[in-house]
Amino acid sequence: MTLSVLSVASEAFPLVKTGGLADVVGALPDALAPHGVATTTMIPGYPAIGKAIKGAKVVRRWPRLLGAEARLLRARIGDHPLLVLDAPALFARPGGLYGDEDDWRRFAALSRAAADIAGDYDVLHAHDWQAAMAPAYLRYGSGAARRPASVMTVHNIAFQGHFDAAVFAELDLPAAAYAIDGVEYYGGVGFLKAGLEAADAITTVSPTYAAEIREGRFGMGLEGLIESRRGSVHGIVNGIDPAIWNPDRDAALPSRYSARALGRRKANKRAIEKTFGLEAGDGPLFTVISRLTWQKGMDVLVTCLEELVAGGGRLALLGSGDAHLEAAFLAAAARHPGRIAVRIGYDEPLSHLLQGGADAILIPSRFEPCGLTQLYGLAYGCVPIVARTGGLADTVIDANQAALAAGVATGFQHGETNYHTLAHAIARAIAAYARPDLWCTLQRNGMRADFSWSESGRRYADLYHSLTGTA
């Protein structure tokens, strides 16, 4: 039996992307197809989307969808169906995808539209706070002809969509919905909280993160709710798309290579040095490809850069984020010209080059639901140095004595992010790099691991089948 799933999110690669959410949403249809699941993806009609789907068919209209005229357009994303909520008053705006004062209305409209059509599908799968009101609209009544099963995926519980109580009156929900087991959250309206209450099942993007968010340190105020629903919470690690992230076929790399031809990576390392203005050399080249934020541990990393350089390392950083952290990394680059180089912003092809030529990637996150960057690093032989948290702990095997003896180590883990733990991990990596045979073993182990979507797709399909009674 083929199951039909409506996957609702605020972004999807390759049409629109600000982070890993888009990669996951874009990859799910292909991951699920081999397991008898047909996925339709639904996203907002941002300006870039309209340009990409010219000639799309109108399949539904709303004269007033939370106050805005809207229509639903049918197109395709790759080989799979795509639905675009075309509501110019809400989404046809310049600038970034998020951060507008009426984000509550924009994404409530996306959720309401999804709930209205969800009866045409077996499962409604909502991603993050921007789509989290969809299960709530199903719970409290919508235009859907029947109620499908619902899944709420938390990609990062730190982003919750918490708004003033005054918006409730305009959400087109019954008064009963404003309750502690509904959409009310600390005296306001909580979009993610509402979805977590209403969905039939909750997934997070790694088993460790599923356990962590039941604790106050990681649950961000929702730990009690998660604990109360622990029997419905599932941790499923994200995968990566080998059609996009494959060093043997990556057009962004000057020199393509495989686990059996690691020597070809050196040309990519030279390309990074030239692109970033770094001194040429055979010493360890570290990279960072990240948002520059507290969550990502970037404030701690910047304090470790003197030791990194003193140990013979160099750093090529690509990222943007908090202004004070951008300034701190730029200042470090000014202190160490040729040893540290910083590019503020994001560049997809450049991120591939960094994975394909740097020796190690630094990911010292204080919490990390899953993380994709370390998976790309493993696939490209760019050895990850990660904090022991969330999906980082689930996907990187520390090069401790036992793992090295067993021949399974793939990188370096450190404890709770602070100067001492991170500096020690960097020193361990520099020492291991000085042993070429050991370093090549770490690279090859990572490159041979299977982080494709195959197993993750099967686990999502099994969950859908269990919820619909079709297992």
Short mmCIF file of N, CA and C in Angstrom, two decimals, residues 113-200:
data_model
loop_
_atom_site.label_atom_id
_atom_site.label_comp_id
_atom_site.label_asym_id
_atom_site.label_seq_id
_atom_site.Cartn_x
_atom_site.Cartn_y
_atom_site.Cartn_z
N ALA A 113 -3.81 26.55 5.82
CA ALA A 113 -4.01 26.04 4.47
C ALA A 113 -3.65 24.56 4.40
N ALA A 114 -2.56 24.17 5.07
CA ALA A 114 -2.17 22.77 5.08
C ALA A 114 -3.23 21.90 5.74
N ALA A 115 -3.77 22.37 6.87
CA ALA A 115 -4.81 21.61 7.55
C ALA A 115 -6.07 21.49 6.69
N ASP A 116 -6.38 22.53 5.93
CA ASP A 116 -7.58 22.51 5.09
C ASP A 116 -7.51 21.44 4.01
N ILE A 117 -6.31 21.16 3.52
CA ILE A 117 -6.19 20.18 2.43
C ILE A 117 -5.68 18.83 2.93
N ALA A 118 -5.35 18.73 4.21
CA ALA A 118 -4.70 17.53 4.73
C ALA A 118 -5.56 16.28 4.61
N GLY A 119 -6.88 16.45 4.53
CA GLY A 119 -7.77 15.31 4.39
C GLY A 119 -7.55 14.52 3.11
N ASP A 120 -6.86 15.10 2.16
CA ASP A 120 -6.55 14.39 0.92
C ASP A 120 -5.36 13.46 1.07
N TYR A 121 -4.74 13.43 2.26
CA TYR A 121 -3.53 12.66 2.48
C TYR A 121 -3.70 11.73 3.68
N ASP A 122 -2.83 10.74 3.76
CA ASP A 122 -2.87 9.81 4.90
C ASP A 122 -2.17 10.40 6.12
N VAL A 123 -1.13 11.22 5.88
CA VAL A 123 -0.33 11.77 6.99
C VAL A 123 -0.02 13.22 6.70
N LEU A 124 -0.16 14.05 7.71
CA LEU A 124 0.32 15.43 7.68
C LEU A 124 1.61 15.49 8.49
N HIS A 125 2.71 15.93 7.86
CA HIS A 125 4.00 16.00 8.53
C HIS A 125 4.44 17.46 8.57
N ALA A 126 4.44 18.05 9.76
CA ALA A 126 4.78 19.46 9.93
C ALA A 126 6.20 19.59 10.47
N HIS A 127 6.94 20.58 9.95
CA HIS A 127 8.33 20.79 10.33
C HIS A 127 8.52 22.13 11.03
N ASP A 128 9.02 22.08 12.26
CA ASP A 128 9.38 23.26 13.04
C ASP A 128 8.19 24.19 13.28
N TRP A 129 8.47 25.30 14.00
CA TRP A 129 7.37 26.14 14.47
C TRP A 129 6.57 26.76 13.34
N GLN A 130 7.21 26.99 12.20
CA GLN A 130 6.51 27.68 11.11
C GLN A 130 5.34 26.86 10.56
N ALA A 131 5.39 25.54 10.71
CA ALA A 131 4.29 24.68 10.25
C ALA A 131 3.55 24.01 11.40
N ALA A 132 3.96 24.31 12.64
CA ALA A 132 3.48 23.56 13.79
C ALA A 132 2.01 23.76 14.11
N MET A 133 1.43 24.86 13.64
CA MET A 133 0.01 25.08 13.90
C MET A 133 -0.89 24.17 13.06
N ALA A 134 -0.34 23.51 12.06
CA ALA A 134 -1.17 22.63 11.22
C ALA A 134 -1.80 21.51 12.03
N PRO A 135 -1.05 20.77 12.85
CA PRO A 135 -1.72 19.76 13.68
C PRO A 135 -2.75 20.36 14.64
N ALA A 136 -2.49 21.58 15.12
CA ALA A 136 -3.45 22.24 16.02
C ALA A 136 -4.74 22.57 15.28
N TYR A 137 -4.63 23.07 14.05
CA TYR A 137 -5.84 23.34 13.26
C TYR A 137 -6.61 22.06 12.99
N LEU A 138 -5.90 20.96 12.76
CA LEU A 138 -6.60 19.68 12.59
C LEU A 138 -7.33 19.30 13.86
N ARG A 139 -6.67 19.49 14.99
CA ARG A 139 -7.25 19.08 16.27
C ARG A 139 -8.51 19.87 16.60
N TYR A 140 -8.48 21.16 16.30
CA TYR A 140 -9.60 22.02 16.70
C TYR A 140 -10.59 22.27 15.57
N GLY A 141 -10.42 21.54 14.48
CA GLY A 141 -11.39 21.67 13.40
C GLY A 141 -10.86 22.51 12.27
N SER A 142 -10.93 22.01 11.05
CA SER A 142 -10.52 22.75 9.85
C SER A 142 -11.42 22.30 8.72
N GLY A 143 -11.10 22.73 7.53
CA GLY A 143 -11.89 22.38 6.37
C GLY A 143 -11.59 21.00 5.82
N ALA A 144 -10.70 20.24 6.46
CA ALA A 144 -10.34 18.92 5.95
C ALA A 144 -11.52 17.97 5.98
N ALA A 145 -11.68 17.19 4.92
CA ALA A 145 -12.79 16.25 4.83
C ALA A 145 -12.65 15.12 5.84
N ARG A 146 -11.41 14.74 6.17
CA ARG A 146 -11.16 13.72 7.19
C ARG A 146 -9.87 14.09 7.91
N ARG A 147 -9.65 13.48 9.06
CA ARG A 147 -8.46 13.81 9.84
C ARG A 147 -7.36 12.79 9.59
N PRO A 148 -6.29 13.19 8.95
CA PRO A 148 -5.18 12.27 8.76
C PRO A 148 -4.36 12.15 10.04
N ALA A 149 -3.45 11.18 10.06
CA ALA A 149 -2.47 11.12 11.14
C ALA A 149 -1.54 12.32 11.02
N SER A 150 -0.93 12.72 12.13
CA SER A 150 -0.06 13.91 12.08
C SER A 150 1.25 13.65 12.81
N VAL A 151 2.31 14.20 12.23
CA VAL A 151 3.66 14.09 12.79
C VAL A 151 4.24 15.49 12.90
N MET A 152 4.87 15.78 14.03
CA MET A 152 5.52 17.06 14.26
C MET A 152 7.01 16.82 14.44
N THR A 153 7.83 17.36 13.52
CA THR A 153 9.28 17.20 13.64
C THR A 153 9.91 18.47 14.19
N VAL A 154 10.70 18.30 15.25
CA VAL A 154 11.44 19.39 15.86
C VAL A 154 12.87 19.35 15.33
N HIS A 155 13.21 20.32 14.51
CA HIS A 155 14.59 20.41 14.01
C HIS A 155 15.48 21.16 14.99
N ASN A 156 14.90 22.09 15.75
CA ASN A 156 15.64 22.82 16.77
C ASN A 156 14.62 23.44 17.73
N ILE A 157 14.57 22.90 18.93
CA ILE A 157 13.54 23.31 19.89
C ILE A 157 13.77 24.72 20.43
N ALA A 158 14.93 25.29 20.14
CA ALA A 158 15.20 26.66 20.58
C ALA A 158 14.36 27.68 19.83
N PHE A 159 13.87 27.33 18.66
CA PHE A 159 13.05 28.23 17.85
C PHE A 159 11.60 27.77 17.96
N GLN A 160 10.77 28.57 18.65
CA GLN A 160 9.47 28.07 19.08
C GLN A 160 8.27 28.83 18.52
N GLY A 161 8.47 30.02 17.99
CA GLY A 161 7.32 30.77 17.51
C GLY A 161 6.39 31.17 18.64
N HIS A 162 6.89 31.97 19.57
CA HIS A 162 6.12 32.41 20.74
C HIS A 162 5.66 33.85 20.51
N PHE A 163 4.34 34.07 20.54
CA PHE A 163 3.78 35.38 20.21
C PHE A 163 2.83 35.87 21.31
N ASP A 164 2.54 37.16 21.25
CA ASP A 164 1.66 37.78 22.23
C ASP A 164 0.26 37.16 22.20
N ALA A 165 -0.37 37.10 23.36
CA ALA A 165 -1.71 36.51 23.46
C ALA A 165 -2.72 37.19 22.55
N ALA A 166 -2.48 38.47 22.21
CA ALA A 166 -3.43 39.22 21.40
C ALA A 166 -3.64 38.61 20.01
N VAL A 167 -2.66 37.84 19.51
CA VAL A 167 -2.82 37.29 18.17
C VAL A 167 -3.84 36.16 18.13
N PHE A 168 -4.15 35.58 19.29
CA PHE A 168 -5.06 34.43 19.30
C PHE A 168 -6.40 34.76 18.65
N ALA A 169 -6.90 35.96 18.90
CA ALA A 169 -8.22 36.34 18.38
C ALA A 169 -8.27 36.32 16.86
N GLU A 170 -7.12 36.36 16.21
CA GLU A 170 -7.09 36.39 14.75
C GLU A 170 -6.64 35.08 14.12
N LEU A 171 -6.51 34.03 14.93
CA LEU A 171 -6.03 32.76 14.42
C LEU A 171 -7.14 31.84 13.91
N ASP A 172 -8.38 32.27 14.04
CA ASP A 172 -9.51 31.47 13.56
C ASP A 172 -9.55 30.11 14.24
N LEU A 173 -9.40 30.14 15.56
CA LEU A 173 -9.49 28.95 16.38
C LEU A 173 -10.59 29.14 17.42
N PRO A 174 -11.22 28.05 17.89
CA PRO A 174 -12.24 28.19 18.94
C PRO A 174 -11.60 28.63 20.25
N ALA A 175 -12.39 29.24 21.11
CA ALA A 175 -11.89 29.74 22.39
C ALA A 175 -11.23 28.64 23.21
N ALA A 176 -11.73 27.40 23.07
CA ALA A 176 -11.20 26.28 23.84
C ALA A 176 -9.74 25.98 23.52
N ALA A 177 -9.28 26.45 22.36
CA ALA A 177 -7.90 26.18 21.98
C ALA A 177 -6.90 26.96 22.83
N TYR A 178 -7.35 28.07 23.41
CA TYR A 178 -6.45 28.85 24.25
C TYR A 178 -6.46 28.26 25.65
N ALA A 179 -5.72 27.16 25.81
CA ALA A 179 -5.66 26.42 27.07
C ALA A 179 -4.27 25.86 27.24
N ILE A 180 -4.00 25.39 28.46
CA ILE A 180 -2.66 24.89 28.77
C ILE A 180 -2.31 23.67 27.94
N ASP A 181 -3.32 22.90 27.52
CA ASP A 181 -3.05 21.75 26.66
C ASP A 181 -3.35 22.07 25.19
N GLY A 182 -3.42 23.38 24.89
CA GLY A 182 -3.66 23.82 23.52
C GLY A 182 -2.56 24.72 23.04
N VAL A 183 -2.92 25.93 22.63
CA VAL A 183 -1.93 26.84 22.05
C VAL A 183 -1.37 27.84 23.06
N GLU A 184 -1.97 27.92 24.25
CA GLU A 184 -1.46 28.87 25.26
C GLU A 184 -0.09 28.43 25.74
N TYR A 185 0.81 29.43 25.88
CA TYR A 185 2.18 29.11 26.29
C TYR A 185 2.77 30.31 27.02
N TYR A 186 2.94 30.18 28.34
CA TYR A 186 3.49 31.26 29.16
C TYR A 186 2.79 32.58 28.90
N GLY A 187 1.46 32.55 28.90
CA GLY A 187 0.67 33.76 28.75
C GLY A 187 0.58 34.28 27.34
N GLY A 188 1.12 33.58 26.38
CA GLY A 188 1.03 33.97 24.98
C GLY A 188 0.57 32.81 24.13
N VAL A 189 0.91 32.83 22.86
CA VAL A 189 0.57 31.76 21.94
C VAL A 189 1.88 31.11 21.49
N GLY A 190 1.98 29.80 21.67
CA GLY A 190 3.18 29.07 21.28
C GLY A 190 2.89 28.17 20.10
N PHE A 191 3.46 28.49 18.95
CA PHE A 191 3.19 27.68 17.76
C PHE A 191 3.79 26.27 17.90
N LEU A 192 5.07 26.18 18.24
CA LEU A 192 5.68 24.86 18.37
C LEU A 192 5.02 24.08 19.49
N LYS A 193 4.74 24.74 20.58
CA LYS A 193 4.07 24.07 21.70
C LYS A 193 2.74 23.51 21.26
N ALA A 194 1.99 24.26 20.48
CA ALA A 194 0.69 23.78 20.00
C ALA A 194 0.83 22.53 19.15
N GLY A 195 1.84 22.52 18.28
CA GLY A 195 2.05 21.35 17.43
C GLY A 195 2.47 20.13 18.23
N LEU A 196 3.30 20.34 19.25
CA LEU A 196 3.75 19.23 20.09
C LEU A 196 2.59 18.64 20.88
N GLU A 197 1.65 19.47 21.29
CA GLU A 197 0.46 18.99 22.00
C GLU A 197 -0.47 18.22 21.08
N ALA A 198 -0.62 18.70 19.85
CA ALA A 198 -1.68 18.19 18.98
C ALA A 198 -1.28 17.01 18.11
N ALA A 199 -0.02 16.90 17.75
CA ALA A 199 0.40 15.87 16.79
C ALA A 199 0.29 14.47 17.39
N ASP A 200 0.03 13.51 16.53
CA ASP A 200 -0.05 12.11 16.98
C ASP A 200 1.32 11.57 17.36
#
